[in-house]
Amino acid sequence: MEDRIEKRIELKAPVPRVWRALTDSREFGEWFGVKMNSPFVPGQVARGQITYPGYEHLTMEIVVQKMVPESLFSYTWHPYAVDPNTDYAQETPTLVEFKLEKTANGTLLVVTESGFDKIPARRRMEAFRKNEAGWTQQMRNIESYVTQS
Amino acid sequence: MSPRARTEADAWRAHAPVFAALGDRTRLSLVTKLRDGRSHSISELTSGSKLTRQAITKHLRVLESAGIVYSVRKGRTSLYEFDPEPIEHIREYLGLVSREWDRRLHRLKSFVES
């Protein structure tokens, strides 16, 4: 069974612009919806406060893995660590990789998240379910915000 | 399925790495056979396979510990049945993570293209 998620997206922006949006922790937070407290440095933990209304109590934590300029940015984390009663540190994190490629019109970004075979899926699912309605609403808010601006 | 077996399967499932259980060709083929909704004996599941009865039994135990199949005793024989729930949960979960990435990348697109 497939234990990874892969997304490909064409961005009409030059590679250096996309690289900055991914690896400058302040810019990353702008589109990701999190206020990071520190810059991204390979091998170091970066923490931030989720900025979605209603979810500000949640902290996001990533461990930056690789930063190959304008080519590869990766980090590990615990996806959907949304249940305050679960100790996610006990679980093996997933690996998120952003790969950039120059194209005629801008940048091809390939995002993969892998390692789902190591997490106890049912427990995570339950944790997510509790928050699912809230997340769905948040996503609608953000979408309307983005399309208005 | 007896209430007791159900409870045990649930308890197992709570901590079971379903992906890992499915990340094996033999176990995937066992799941394919068991998906017909009928109960199968170990002999039935072994026929047509190059593996020994013992090897198949070992694989069935891995699937059982992940909650994907459960066994029922019929006299002296163990019969195996398929439980679709864990795989459904995995699918649902991956679907949610996947949609979340779609939304994030949509926002990234607006962010870098503006």
PDB file of C-alpha atoms in Angstrom:
ATOM      1  CA  MET A   1       0.000   0.000   0.000  1.00  0.00           C
ATOM      2  CA  GLU A   2       1.163   3.481  -0.888  1.00  0.00           C
ATOM      3  CA  ASP A   3       2.674   5.109   2.199  1.00  0.00           C
ATOM      4  CA  ARG A   4       3.455   8.471   0.653  1.00  0.00           C
ATOM      5  CA  ILE A   5       1.678  11.488  -0.715  1.00  0.00           C
ATOM      6  CA  GLU A   6       3.065  13.266  -3.747  1.00  0.00           C
ATOM      7  CA  LYS A   7       1.925  16.608  -5.151  1.00  0.00           C
ATOM      8  CA  ARG A   8       3.203  18.421  -8.216  1.00  0.00           C
ATOM      9  CA  ILE A   9       2.388  22.037  -8.878  1.00  0.00           C
ATOM     10  CA  GLU A  10       3.501  24.517 -11.540  1.00  0.00           C
ATOM     11  CA  LEU A  11       4.180  27.934 -10.104  1.00  0.00           C
ATOM     12  CA  LYS A  12       4.433  31.000 -12.312  1.00  0.00           C
ATOM     13  CA  ALA A  13       7.292  32.403 -10.276  1.00  0.00           C
ATOM     14  CA  PRO A  14      11.059  32.043 -10.639  1.00  0.00           C
ATOM     15  CA  VAL A  15      12.895  29.374  -8.616  1.00  0.00           C
ATOM     16  CA  PRO A  16      14.611  31.866  -6.242  1.00  0.00           C
ATOM     17  CA  ARG A  17      11.199  33.353  -5.354  1.00  0.00           C
ATOM     18  CA  VAL A  18       9.726  29.926  -4.544  1.00  0.00           C
ATOM     19  CA  TRP A  19      12.859  28.948  -2.612  1.00  0.00           C
ATOM     20  CA  ARG A  20      12.447  32.014  -0.418  1.00  0.00           C
ATOM     21  CA  ALA A  21       8.744  31.328   0.165  1.00  0.00           C
ATOM     22  CA  LEU A  22       9.662  27.842   1.360  1.00  0.00           C
ATOM     23  CA  THR A  23      12.811  28.403   3.382  1.00  0.00           C
ATOM     24  CA  ASP A  24      12.421  31.873   4.865  1.00  0.00           C
ATOM     25  CA  SER A  25      10.500  30.856   7.965  1.00  0.00           C
ATOM     26  CA  ARG A  26       8.541  34.113   8.025  1.00  0.00           C
ATOM     27  CA  GLU A  27       7.432  33.725   4.394  1.00  0.00           C
ATOM     28  CA  PHE A  28       6.730  30.025   4.949  1.00  0.00           C
ATOM     29  CA  GLY A  29       4.394  31.007   7.758  1.00  0.00           C
ATOM     30  CA  GLU A  30       2.498  33.445   5.523  1.00  0.00           C
ATOM     31  CA  TRP A  31       1.044  30.753   3.302  1.00  0.00           C
ATOM     32  CA  PHE A  32       1.277  27.831   5.712  1.00  0.00           C
ATOM     33  CA  GLY A  33      -0.632  29.607   8.460  1.00  0.00           C
ATOM     34  CA  VAL A  34       1.941  29.553  11.244  1.00  0.00           C
ATOM     35  CA  LYS A  35       4.122  32.123  12.981  1.00  0.00           C
ATOM     36  CA  MET A  36       7.573  30.537  13.246  1.00  0.00           C
ATOM     37  CA  ASN A  37       9.816  31.655  16.104  1.00  0.00           C
ATOM     38  CA  SER A  38      13.155  31.056  14.434  1.00  0.00           C
ATOM     39  CA  PRO A  39      14.793  30.706  11.025  1.00  0.00           C
ATOM     40  CA  PHE A  40      15.099  27.294   9.369  1.00  0.00           C
ATOM     41  CA  VAL A  41      18.504  25.704   9.933  1.00  0.00           C
ATOM     42  CA  PRO A  42      19.343  22.106   8.926  1.00  0.00           C
ATOM     43  CA  GLY A  43      19.416  19.792  11.938  1.00  0.00           C
ATOM     44  CA  GLN A  44      17.538  22.245  14.126  1.00  0.00           C
ATOM     45  CA  VAL A  45      14.048  22.331  15.530  1.00  0.00           C
ATOM     46  CA  ALA A  46      11.806  25.199  14.477  1.00  0.00           C
ATOM     47  CA  ARG A  47       8.617  25.923  16.393  1.00  0.00           C
ATOM     48  CA  GLY A  48       5.731  28.176  15.665  1.00  0.00           C
ATOM     49  CA  GLN A  49       2.251  29.131  16.681  1.00  0.00           C
ATOM     50  CA  ILE A  50      -0.582  28.176  14.351  1.00  0.00           C
ATOM     51  CA  THR A  51      -2.274  31.382  13.217  1.00  0.00           C
ATOM     52  CA  TYR A  52      -5.661  30.017  12.120  1.00  0.00           C
ATOM     53  CA  PRO A  53      -8.365  31.583  14.276  1.00  0.00           C
ATOM     54  CA  GLY A  54      -9.448  29.051  16.856  1.00  0.00           C
ATOM     55  CA  TYR A  55      -6.216  27.073  16.547  1.00  0.00           C
ATOM     56  CA  GLU A  56      -3.781  29.537  18.057  1.00  0.00           C
ATOM     57  CA  HIS A  57      -3.316  27.206  21.026  1.00  0.00           C
ATOM     58  CA  LEU A  58      -1.570  24.714  18.749  1.00  0.00           C
ATOM     59  CA  THR A  59       2.181  24.689  18.321  1.00  0.00           C
ATOM     60  CA  MET A  60       3.784  23.365  15.188  1.00  0.00           C
ATOM     61  CA  GLU A  61       7.197  21.801  15.407  1.00  0.00           C
ATOM     62  CA  ILE A  62       9.436  20.722  12.568  1.00  0.00           C
ATOM     63  CA  VAL A  63      13.009  19.434  12.413  1.00  0.00           C
ATOM     64  CA  VAL A  64      14.725  20.871   9.355  1.00  0.00           C
ATOM     65  CA  GLN A  65      16.640  18.168   7.493  1.00  0.00           C
ATOM     66  CA  LYS A  66      18.105  19.391   4.218  1.00  0.00           C
ATOM     67  CA  MET A  67      18.465  22.753   2.546  1.00  0.00           C
ATOM     68  CA  VAL A  68      20.116  22.407  -0.855  1.00  0.00           C
ATOM     69  CA  PRO A  69      19.830  25.947  -2.278  1.00  0.00           C
ATOM     70  CA  GLU A  70      17.041  26.353  -4.834  1.00  0.00           C
ATOM     71  CA  SER A  71      16.701  22.591  -5.190  1.00  0.00           C
ATOM     72  CA  LEU A  72      15.654  20.695  -2.051  1.00  0.00           C
ATOM     73  CA  PHE A  73      14.129  21.636   1.300  1.00  0.00           C
ATOM     74  CA  SER A  74      13.048  18.917   3.721  1.00  0.00           C
ATOM     75  CA  TYR A  75      11.857  18.534   7.281  1.00  0.00           C
ATOM     76  CA  THR A  76      10.332  15.919   9.558  1.00  0.00           C
ATOM     77  CA  TRP A  77       7.236  16.477  11.671  1.00  0.00           C
ATOM     78  CA  HIS A  78       4.171  14.866  13.127  1.00  0.00           C
ATOM     79  CA  PRO A  79       1.308  15.526  10.726  1.00  0.00           C
ATOM     80  CA  TYR A  80      -1.906  16.597  12.399  1.00  0.00           C
ATOM     81  CA  ALA A  81      -0.522  16.725  15.892  1.00  0.00           C
ATOM     82  CA  VAL A  82      -3.809  18.238  16.957  1.00  0.00           C
ATOM     83  CA  ASP A  83      -4.772  16.242  20.019  1.00  0.00           C
ATOM     84  CA  PRO A  84      -3.301  17.776  23.194  1.00  0.00           C
ATOM     85  CA  ASN A  85      -3.770  14.437  24.991  1.00  0.00           C
ATOM     86  CA  THR A  86      -1.532  12.477  22.637  1.00  0.00           C
ATOM     87  CA  ASP A  87       2.215  12.393  23.096  1.00  0.00           C
ATOM     88  CA  TYR A  88       3.318  12.590  19.477  1.00  0.00           C
ATOM     89  CA  ALA A  89       6.998  12.536  20.404  1.00  0.00           C
ATOM     90  CA  GLN A  90       6.604   8.768  20.877  1.00  0.00           C
ATOM     91  CA  GLU A  91       5.736   8.319  17.224  1.00  0.00           C
ATOM     92  CA  THR A  92       8.040   8.202  14.224  1.00  0.00           C
ATOM     93  CA  PRO A  93       7.656  11.455  12.291  1.00  0.00           C
ATOM     94  CA  THR A  94       6.935  11.703   8.579  1.00  0.00           C
ATOM     95  CA  LEU A  95       9.374  13.284   6.122  1.00  0.00           C
ATOM     96  CA  VAL A  96       8.251  16.240   4.005  1.00  0.00           C
ATOM     97  CA  GLU A  97      10.330  17.092   0.938  1.00  0.00           C
ATOM     98  CA  PHE A  98      10.012  20.064  -1.387  1.00  0.00           C
ATOM     99  CA  LYS A  99      11.877  19.664  -4.693  1.00  0.00           C
ATOM    100  CA  LEU A 100      12.213  22.568  -7.091  1.00  0.00           C
ATOM    101  CA  GLU A 101      12.846  22.480 -10.812  1.00  0.00           C
ATOM    102  CA  LYS A 102      13.128  25.354 -13.248  1.00  0.00           C
ATOM    103  CA  THR A 103      10.579  25.255 -16.082  1.00  0.00           C
ATOM    104  CA  ALA A 104       9.887  27.489 -19.097  1.00  0.00           C
ATOM    105  CA  ASN A 105       7.178  29.368 -17.200  1.00  0.00           C
ATOM    106  CA  GLY A 106       8.578  29.323 -13.700  1.00  0.00           C
ATOM    107  CA  THR A 107       9.015  26.518 -11.210  1.00  0.00           C
ATOM    108  CA  LEU A 108       7.824  22.954 -10.873  1.00  0.00           C
ATOM    109  CA  LEU A 109       7.400  22.124  -7.208  1.00  0.00           C
ATOM    110  CA  VAL A 110       7.134  18.485  -6.130  1.00  0.00           C
ATOM    111  CA  VAL A 111       6.088  17.882  -2.539  1.00  0.00           C
ATOM    112  CA  THR A 112       6.226  14.439  -0.985  1.00  0.00           C
ATOM    113  CA  GLU A 113       5.278  13.336   2.495  1.00  0.00           C
ATOM    114  CA  SER A 114       6.417   9.820   3.358  1.00  0.00           C
ATOM    115  CA  GLY A 115       6.726   7.427   6.259  1.00  0.00           C
ATOM    116  CA  PHE A 116       3.066   6.891   7.076  1.00  0.00           C
ATOM    117  CA  ASP A 117       3.747   3.203   7.639  1.00  0.00           C
ATOM    118  CA  LYS A 118       5.380   4.068  10.941  1.00  0.00           C
ATOM    119  CA  ILE A 119       2.475   5.844  12.581  1.00  0.00           C
ATOM    120  CA  PRO A 120      -0.451   4.229  14.372  1.00  0.00           C
ATOM    121  CA  ALA A 121      -3.020   5.337  11.852  1.00  0.00           C
ATOM    122  CA  ARG A 122      -6.167   4.725  13.815  1.00  0.00           C
ATOM    123  CA  ARG A 123      -5.086   6.794  16.783  1.00  0.00           C
ATOM    124  CA  ARG A 124      -4.106   9.648  14.504  1.00  0.00           C
ATOM    125  CA  MET A 125      -7.374   9.366  12.659  1.00  0.00           C
ATOM    126  CA  GLU A 126      -9.318   9.732  15.880  1.00  0.00           C
ATOM    127  CA  ALA A 127      -7.292  12.755  16.894  1.00  0.00           C
ATOM    128  CA  PHE A 128      -7.972  14.306  13.546  1.00  0.00           C
ATOM    129  CA  ARG A 129     -11.683  13.561  13.573  1.00  0.00           C
ATOM    130  CA  LYS A 130     -12.140  15.622  16.706  1.00  0.00           C
ATOM    131  CA  ASN A 131     -10.873  18.635  14.835  1.00  0.00           C
ATOM    132  CA  GLU A 132     -12.056  17.885  11.360  1.00  0.00           C
ATOM    133  CA  ALA A 133     -15.109  20.136  11.387  1.00  0.00           C
ATOM    134  CA  GLY A 134     -12.995  23.004  12.670  1.00  0.00           C
ATOM    135  CA  TRP A 135     -10.304  22.546  10.050  1.00  0.00           C
ATOM    136  CA  THR A 136     -12.837  22.405   7.223  1.00  0.00           C
ATOM    137  CA  GLN A 137     -14.275  25.724   8.349  1.00  0.00           C
ATOM    138  CA  GLN A 138     -10.799  27.246   8.640  1.00  0.00           C
ATOM    139  CA  MET A 139      -9.956  26.188   5.123  1.00  0.00           C
ATOM    140  CA  ARG A 140     -13.083  27.907   3.806  1.00  0.00           C
ATOM    141  CA  ASN A 141     -12.108  31.095   5.633  1.00  0.00           C
ATOM    142  CA  ILE A 142      -8.625  31.052   4.192  1.00  0.00           C
ATOM    143  CA  GLU A 143      -9.812  30.335   0.694  1.00  0.00           C
ATOM    144  CA  SER A 144     -12.157  33.297   0.765  1.00  0.00           C
ATOM    145  CA  TYR A 145      -9.383  35.464   2.217  1.00  0.00           C
ATOM    146  CA  VAL A 146      -6.940  34.492  -0.524  1.00  0.00           C
ATOM    147  CA  THR A 147      -9.420  34.999  -3.344  1.00  0.00           C
ATOM    148  CA  GLN A 148     -10.438  38.427  -2.013  1.00  0.00           C
ATOM    149  CA  SER A 149      -6.941  39.855  -1.684  1.00  0.00           C
TER     150      SER A 149
ATOM    151  CA  MET B   1     -17.478 -12.649  14.846  1.00  0.00           C
ATOM    152  CA  SER B   2     -17.825 -13.074  18.602  1.00  0.00           C
ATOM    153  CA  PRO B   3     -17.948  -9.972  20.825  1.00  0.00           C
ATOM    154  CA  ARG B   4     -14.735 -11.117  22.456  1.00  0.00           C
ATOM    155  CA  ALA B   5     -12.878 -11.456  19.182  1.00  0.00           C
ATOM    156  CA  ARG B   6     -14.208  -8.069  18.178  1.00  0.00           C
ATOM    157  CA  THR B   7     -12.841  -6.424  21.330  1.00  0.00           C
ATOM    158  CA  GLU B   8      -9.478  -8.066  20.865  1.00  0.00           C
ATOM    159  CA  ALA B   9      -9.290  -6.996  17.267  1.00  0.00           C
ATOM    160  CA  ASP B  10     -10.153  -3.439  18.271  1.00  0.00           C
ATOM    161  CA  ALA B  11      -7.481  -3.411  20.954  1.00  0.00           C
ATOM    162  CA  TRP B  12      -4.898  -4.663  18.512  1.00  0.00           C
ATOM    163  CA  ARG B  13      -5.980  -2.237  15.890  1.00  0.00           C
ATOM    164  CA  ALA B  14      -5.539   0.746  18.144  1.00  0.00           C
ATOM    165  CA  HIS B  15      -1.754   0.421  17.952  1.00  0.00           C
ATOM    166  CA  ALA B  16      -1.333  -1.438  14.743  1.00  0.00           C
ATOM    167  CA  PRO B  17       0.753  -0.205  11.816  1.00  0.00           C
ATOM    168  CA  VAL B  18      -1.707  -1.039   9.067  1.00  0.00           C
ATOM    169  CA  PHE B  19       0.531   0.318   6.339  1.00  0.00           C
ATOM    170  CA  ALA B  20       3.402  -1.877   7.427  1.00  0.00           C
ATOM    171  CA  ALA B  21       1.178  -4.950   7.413  1.00  0.00           C
ATOM    172  CA  LEU B  22       0.145  -4.185   3.843  1.00  0.00           C
ATOM    173  CA  GLY B  23       3.648  -3.409   2.643  1.00  0.00           C
ATOM    174  CA  ASP B  24       4.320  -7.006   1.618  1.00  0.00           C
ATOM    175  CA  ARG B  25       3.408  -8.797  -1.591  1.00  0.00           C
ATOM    176  CA  THR B  26       2.281 -12.050   0.059  1.00  0.00           C
ATOM    177  CA  ARG B  27       0.089 -10.259   2.569  1.00  0.00           C
ATOM    178  CA  LEU B  28      -1.422  -8.092  -0.146  1.00  0.00           C
ATOM    179  CA  SER B  29      -2.322 -11.191  -2.142  1.00  0.00           C
ATOM    180  CA  LEU B  30      -3.876 -12.733   0.975  1.00  0.00           C
ATOM    181  CA  VAL B  31      -5.951  -9.587   1.459  1.00  0.00           C
ATOM    182  CA  THR B  32      -7.059  -9.797  -2.180  1.00  0.00           C
ATOM    183  CA  LYS B  33      -8.263 -13.374  -1.628  1.00  0.00           C
ATOM    184  CA  LEU B  34      -9.968 -12.524   1.644  1.00  0.00           C
ATOM    185  CA  ARG B  35     -11.761  -9.507   0.237  1.00  0.00           C
ATOM    186  CA  ASP B  36     -14.557 -11.682  -1.168  1.00  0.00           C
ATOM    187  CA  GLY B  37     -16.201 -11.456   2.256  1.00  0.00           C
ATOM    188  CA  ARG B  38     -16.151 -15.226   2.865  1.00  0.00           C
ATOM    189  CA  SER B  39     -14.238 -17.153   5.542  1.00  0.00           C
ATOM    190  CA  HIS B  40     -11.157 -18.983   4.333  1.00  0.00           C
ATOM    191  CA  SER B  41      -9.184 -21.805   5.912  1.00  0.00           C
ATOM    192  CA  ILE B  42      -5.391 -21.688   6.000  1.00  0.00           C
ATOM    193  CA  SER B  43      -5.306 -24.616   3.529  1.00  0.00           C
ATOM    194  CA  GLU B  44      -7.427 -22.633   1.074  1.00  0.00           C
ATOM    195  CA  LEU B  45      -5.172 -19.629   1.438  1.00  0.00           C
ATOM    196  CA  THR B  46      -2.023 -21.722   1.028  1.00  0.00           C
ATOM    197  CA  SER B  47      -3.171 -23.479  -2.176  1.00  0.00           C
ATOM    198  CA  GLY B  48      -1.828 -21.796  -5.279  1.00  0.00           C
ATOM    199  CA  SER B  49       1.011 -20.259  -3.267  1.00  0.00           C
ATOM    200  CA  LYS B  50       4.641 -21.339  -3.266  1.00  0.00           C
ATOM    201  CA  LEU B  51       4.819 -20.696   0.463  1.00  0.00           C
ATOM    202  CA  THR B  52       4.372 -23.249   3.205  1.00  0.00           C
ATOM    203  CA  ARG B  53       1.372 -23.380   5.470  1.00  0.00           C
ATOM    204  CA  GLN B  54       3.568 -22.091   8.314  1.00  0.00           C
ATOM    205  CA  ALA B  55       4.707 -19.095   6.293  1.00  0.00           C
ATOM    206  CA  ILE B  56       1.127 -18.225   5.320  1.00  0.00           C
ATOM    207  CA  THR B  57       0.050 -18.580   8.954  1.00  0.00           C
ATOM    208  CA  LYS B  58       2.786 -16.148   9.971  1.00  0.00           C
ATOM    209  CA  HIS B  59       1.613 -13.607   7.406  1.00  0.00           C
ATOM    210  CA  LEU B  60      -2.000 -14.042   8.526  1.00  0.00           C
ATOM    211  CA  ARG B  61      -0.924 -13.280  12.096  1.00  0.00           C
ATOM    212  CA  VAL B  62       0.670 -10.018  10.966  1.00  0.00           C
ATOM    213  CA  LEU B  63      -2.571  -9.074   9.195  1.00  0.00           C
ATOM    214  CA  GLU B  64      -4.544 -10.105  12.252  1.00  0.00           C
ATOM    215  CA  SER B  65      -2.435  -7.998  14.599  1.00  0.00           C
ATOM    216  CA  ALA B  66      -3.130  -4.996  12.355  1.00  0.00           C
ATOM    217  CA  GLY B  67      -6.859  -5.750  12.556  1.00  0.00           C
ATOM    218  CA  ILE B  68      -7.124  -6.313   8.803  1.00  0.00           C
ATOM    219  CA  VAL B  69      -8.250  -9.931   9.200  1.00  0.00           C
ATOM    220  CA  TYR B  70      -9.615 -11.860  12.138  1.00  0.00           C
ATOM    221  CA  SER B  71      -9.867 -15.557  12.810  1.00  0.00           C
ATOM    222  CA  VAL B  72     -12.842 -17.587  13.882  1.00  0.00           C
ATOM    223  CA  ARG B  73     -12.610 -21.160  15.170  1.00  0.00           C
ATOM    224  CA  LYS B  74     -14.753 -23.744  13.482  1.00  0.00           C
ATOM    225  CA  GLY B  75     -14.177 -26.986  15.332  1.00  0.00           C
ATOM    226  CA  ARG B  76     -10.439 -27.605  15.051  1.00  0.00           C
ATOM    227  CA  THR B  77      -9.963 -25.300  12.088  1.00  0.00           C
ATOM    228  CA  SER B  78      -9.155 -21.599  12.110  1.00  0.00           C
ATOM    229  CA  LEU B  79     -10.998 -19.617   9.481  1.00  0.00           C
ATOM    230  CA  TYR B  80      -9.926 -16.151   8.432  1.00  0.00           C
ATOM    231  CA  GLU B  81     -12.174 -13.247   7.490  1.00  0.00           C
ATOM    232  CA  PHE B  82     -11.474  -9.758   6.168  1.00  0.00           C
ATOM    233  CA  ASP B  83     -12.307  -6.582   8.109  1.00  0.00           C
ATOM    234  CA  PRO B  84     -12.406  -3.551   5.770  1.00  0.00           C
ATOM    235  CA  GLU B  85     -12.333  -0.952   8.551  1.00  0.00           C
ATOM    236  CA  PRO B  86      -8.565  -0.413   9.100  1.00  0.00           C
ATOM    237  CA  ILE B  87      -7.936   0.010   5.387  1.00  0.00           C
ATOM    238  CA  GLU B  88     -10.850   2.422   5.142  1.00  0.00           C
ATOM    239  CA  HIS B  89      -9.366   4.459   8.002  1.00  0.00           C
ATOM    240  CA  ILE B  90      -5.986   4.569   6.300  1.00  0.00           C
ATOM    241  CA  ARG B  91      -7.597   5.710   3.068  1.00  0.00           C
ATOM    242  CA  GLU B  92      -9.610   8.373   4.809  1.00  0.00           C
ATOM    243  CA  TYR B  93      -6.568   9.576   6.713  1.00  0.00           C
ATOM    244  CA  LEU B  94      -4.337   9.778   3.640  1.00  0.00           C
ATOM    245  CA  GLY B  95      -7.154  11.569   1.824  1.00  0.00           C
ATOM    246  CA  LEU B  96      -7.270  14.212   4.542  1.00  0.00           C
ATOM    247  CA  VAL B  97      -3.503  14.733   4.565  1.00  0.00           C
ATOM    248  CA  SER B  98      -3.550  14.895   0.776  1.00  0.00           C
ATOM    249  CA  ARG B  99      -6.340  17.501   0.645  1.00  0.00           C
ATOM    250  CA  GLU B 100      -4.534  19.525   3.273  1.00  0.00           C
ATOM    251  CA  TRP B 101      -1.474  19.655   0.982  1.00  0.00           C
ATOM    252  CA  ASP B 102      -3.687  20.722  -1.949  1.00  0.00           C
ATOM    253  CA  ARG B 103      -4.960  23.635   0.091  1.00  0.00           C
ATOM    254  CA  ARG B 104      -1.516  24.646   1.318  1.00  0.00           C
ATOM    255  CA  LEU B 105      -0.039  24.520  -2.171  1.00  0.00           C
ATOM    256  CA  HIS B 106      -2.973  26.541  -3.472  1.00  0.00           C
ATOM    257  CA  ARG B 107      -2.111  29.218  -0.913  1.00  0.00           C
ATOM    258  CA  LEU B 108       1.596  28.993  -1.796  1.00  0.00           C
ATOM    259  CA  LYS B 109       0.678  29.501  -5.452  1.00  0.00           C
ATOM    260  CA  SER B 110      -1.292  32.670  -4.690  1.00  0.00           C
ATOM    261  CA  PHE B 111       1.560  33.804  -2.432  1.00  0.00           C
ATOM    262  CA  VAL B 112       4.433  33.466  -4.911  1.00  0.00           C
ATOM    263  CA  GLU B 113       2.487  34.448  -8.018  1.00  0.00           C
ATOM    264  CA  SER B 114       1.075  37.696  -6.643  1.00  0.00           C
TER     265      SER B 114
END
